[in-house]
mmCIF file of C-alpha atoms in Angstrom:
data_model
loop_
_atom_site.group_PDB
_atom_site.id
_atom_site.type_symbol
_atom_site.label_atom_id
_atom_site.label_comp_id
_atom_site.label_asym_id
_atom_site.label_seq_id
_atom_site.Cartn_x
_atom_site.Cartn_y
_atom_site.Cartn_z
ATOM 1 C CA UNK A 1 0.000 0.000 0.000
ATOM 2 C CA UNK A 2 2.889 2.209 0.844
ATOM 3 C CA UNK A 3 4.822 1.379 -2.522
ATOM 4 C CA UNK A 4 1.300 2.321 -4.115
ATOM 5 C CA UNK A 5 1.262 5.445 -2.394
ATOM 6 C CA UNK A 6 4.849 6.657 -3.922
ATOM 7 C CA UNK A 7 4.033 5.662 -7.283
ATOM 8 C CA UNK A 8 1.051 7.525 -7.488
ATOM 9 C CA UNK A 9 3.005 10.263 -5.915
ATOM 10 C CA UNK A 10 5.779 10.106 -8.286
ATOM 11 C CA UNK A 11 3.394 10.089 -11.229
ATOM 12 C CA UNK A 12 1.647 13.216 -9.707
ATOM 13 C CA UNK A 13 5.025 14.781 -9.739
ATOM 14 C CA UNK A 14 5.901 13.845 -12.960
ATOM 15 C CA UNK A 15 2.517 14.819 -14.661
ATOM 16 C CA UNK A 16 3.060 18.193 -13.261
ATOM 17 C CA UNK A 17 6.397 18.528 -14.632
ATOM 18 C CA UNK A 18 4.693 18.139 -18.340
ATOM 19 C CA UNK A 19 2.076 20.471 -17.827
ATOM 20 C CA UNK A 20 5.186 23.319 -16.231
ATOM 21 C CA UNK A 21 6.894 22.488 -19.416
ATOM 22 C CA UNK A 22 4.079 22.722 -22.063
ATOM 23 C CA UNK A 23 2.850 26.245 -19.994
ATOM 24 C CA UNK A 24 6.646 27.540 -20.279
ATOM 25 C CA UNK A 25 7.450 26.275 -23.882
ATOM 26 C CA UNK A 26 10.460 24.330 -22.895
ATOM 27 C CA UNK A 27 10.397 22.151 -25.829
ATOM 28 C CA UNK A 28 8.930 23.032 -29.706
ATOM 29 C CA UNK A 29 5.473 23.419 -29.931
ATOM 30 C CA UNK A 30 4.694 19.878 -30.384
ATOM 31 C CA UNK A 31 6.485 18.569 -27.657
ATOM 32 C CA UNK A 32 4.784 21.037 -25.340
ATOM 33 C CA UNK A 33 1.259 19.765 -26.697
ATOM 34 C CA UNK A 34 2.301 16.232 -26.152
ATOM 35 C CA UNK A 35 2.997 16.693 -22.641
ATOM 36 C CA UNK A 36 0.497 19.063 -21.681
ATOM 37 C CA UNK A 37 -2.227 18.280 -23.544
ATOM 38 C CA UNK A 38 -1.683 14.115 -23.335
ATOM 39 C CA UNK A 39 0.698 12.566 -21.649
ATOM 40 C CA UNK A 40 -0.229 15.036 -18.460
ATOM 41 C CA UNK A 41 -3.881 13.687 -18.556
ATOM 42 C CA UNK A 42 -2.595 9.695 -19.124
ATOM 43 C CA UNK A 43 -0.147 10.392 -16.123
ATOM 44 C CA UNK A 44 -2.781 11.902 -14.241
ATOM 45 C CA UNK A 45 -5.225 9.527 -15.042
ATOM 46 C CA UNK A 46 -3.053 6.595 -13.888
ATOM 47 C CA UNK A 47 -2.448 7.855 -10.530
ATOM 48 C CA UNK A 48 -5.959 8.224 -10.337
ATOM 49 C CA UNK A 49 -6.409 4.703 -11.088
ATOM 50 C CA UNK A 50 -3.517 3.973 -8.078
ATOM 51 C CA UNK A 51 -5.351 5.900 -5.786
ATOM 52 C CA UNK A 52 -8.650 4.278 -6.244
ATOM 53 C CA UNK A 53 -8.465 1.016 -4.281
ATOM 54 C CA UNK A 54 -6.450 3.321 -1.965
ATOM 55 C CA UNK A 55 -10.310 5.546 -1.035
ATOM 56 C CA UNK A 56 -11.721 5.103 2.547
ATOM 57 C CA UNK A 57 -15.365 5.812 1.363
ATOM 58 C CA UNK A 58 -15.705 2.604 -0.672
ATOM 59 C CA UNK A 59 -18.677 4.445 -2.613
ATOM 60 C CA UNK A 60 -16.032 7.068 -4.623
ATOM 61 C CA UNK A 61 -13.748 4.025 -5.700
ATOM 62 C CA UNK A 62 -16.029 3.026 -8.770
ATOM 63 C CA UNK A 63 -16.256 6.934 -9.344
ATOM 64 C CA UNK A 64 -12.486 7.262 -9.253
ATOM 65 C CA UNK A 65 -11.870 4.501 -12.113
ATOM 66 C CA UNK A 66 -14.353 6.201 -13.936
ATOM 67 C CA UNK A 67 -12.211 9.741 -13.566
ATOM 68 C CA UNK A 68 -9.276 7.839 -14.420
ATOM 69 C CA UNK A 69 -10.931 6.488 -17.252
ATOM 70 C CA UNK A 70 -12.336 9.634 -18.567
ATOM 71 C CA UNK A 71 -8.413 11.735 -18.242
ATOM 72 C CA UNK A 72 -7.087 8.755 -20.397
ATOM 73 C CA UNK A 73 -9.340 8.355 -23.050
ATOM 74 C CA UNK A 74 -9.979 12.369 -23.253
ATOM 75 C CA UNK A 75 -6.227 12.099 -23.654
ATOM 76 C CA UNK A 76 -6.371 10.473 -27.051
ATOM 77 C CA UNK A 77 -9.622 12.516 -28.297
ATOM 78 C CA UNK A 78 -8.317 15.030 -31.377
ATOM 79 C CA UNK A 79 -7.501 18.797 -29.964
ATOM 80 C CA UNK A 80 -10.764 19.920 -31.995
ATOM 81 C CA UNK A 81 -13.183 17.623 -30.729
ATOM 82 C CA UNK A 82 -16.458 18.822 -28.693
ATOM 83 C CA UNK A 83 -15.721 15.528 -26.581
ATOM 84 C CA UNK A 84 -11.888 16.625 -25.891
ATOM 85 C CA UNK A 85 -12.890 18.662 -22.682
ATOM 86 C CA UNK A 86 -13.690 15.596 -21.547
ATOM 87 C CA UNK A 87 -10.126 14.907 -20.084
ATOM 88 C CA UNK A 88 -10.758 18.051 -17.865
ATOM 89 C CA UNK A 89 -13.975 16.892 -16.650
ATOM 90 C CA UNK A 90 -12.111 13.878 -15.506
ATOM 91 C CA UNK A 91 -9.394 15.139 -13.850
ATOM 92 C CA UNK A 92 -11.722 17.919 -11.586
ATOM 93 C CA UNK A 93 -13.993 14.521 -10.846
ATOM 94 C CA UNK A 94 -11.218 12.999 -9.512
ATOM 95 C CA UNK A 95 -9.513 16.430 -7.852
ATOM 96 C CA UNK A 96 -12.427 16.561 -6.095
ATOM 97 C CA UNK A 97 -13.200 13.314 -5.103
ATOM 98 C CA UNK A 98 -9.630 13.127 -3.760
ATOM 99 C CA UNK A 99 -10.350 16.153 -1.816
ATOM 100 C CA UNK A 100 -13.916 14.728 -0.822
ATOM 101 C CA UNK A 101 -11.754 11.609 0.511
ATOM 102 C CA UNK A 102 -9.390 13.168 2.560
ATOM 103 C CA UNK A 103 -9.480 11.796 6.487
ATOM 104 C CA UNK A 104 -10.110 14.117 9.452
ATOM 105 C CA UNK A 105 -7.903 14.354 11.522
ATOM 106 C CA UNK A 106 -9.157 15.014 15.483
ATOM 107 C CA UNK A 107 -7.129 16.726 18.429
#
């Protein structure tokens, strides 16, 4: 579970490394759409997919998958496409739920 937990960490990290270099133009133009505008939302979308089975409230980890799910294949969806805000849908869903999941802590 702990080994789970750095992964998805990691893959946070990383994912927010390609969306820093896509915003800052790092690379040419294409590379920067590559990693901000897909492999961001697959990285994202995997460490949703970690964090799933990871949920307290059993009822968000079928909702989770499905936010995973959504960042991936919105991933692959063409730039132009009325379904390519999908991806963003997916990753708030699962932003939130993450949020939604966090334990409380009591002094």
């Amino acid at each position: 579970m702990r080994n789970q937990q750095s992964i998805q960490g990691i893959l946070s990290v990383v994912a927010l490394l390609c969306l820093a270099a896509g915003w800052f133009n790092l690379f040419s133009q294409e590379i920067n759409d590559l990693l901000s505008r897909k492999v961001f939302y697959v990285l994202i979308g995997v460490s949703f997919f970690l964090q799933a089975p990871l949920l307290t409230n059993k009822n968000f980890v079928y909702a989770m998958y499905a936010a995973a799910a959504i960042c991936v294949i919105g991933a692959f969806l063409p730039q132009d496409s009325k379904l390519s805000s999908l991806k963003t849908i997916g990753l708030l869903a699962g932003i939130i739920l993450s949020f939604v999941n966090r334990p409380t802590y009591r002094q």
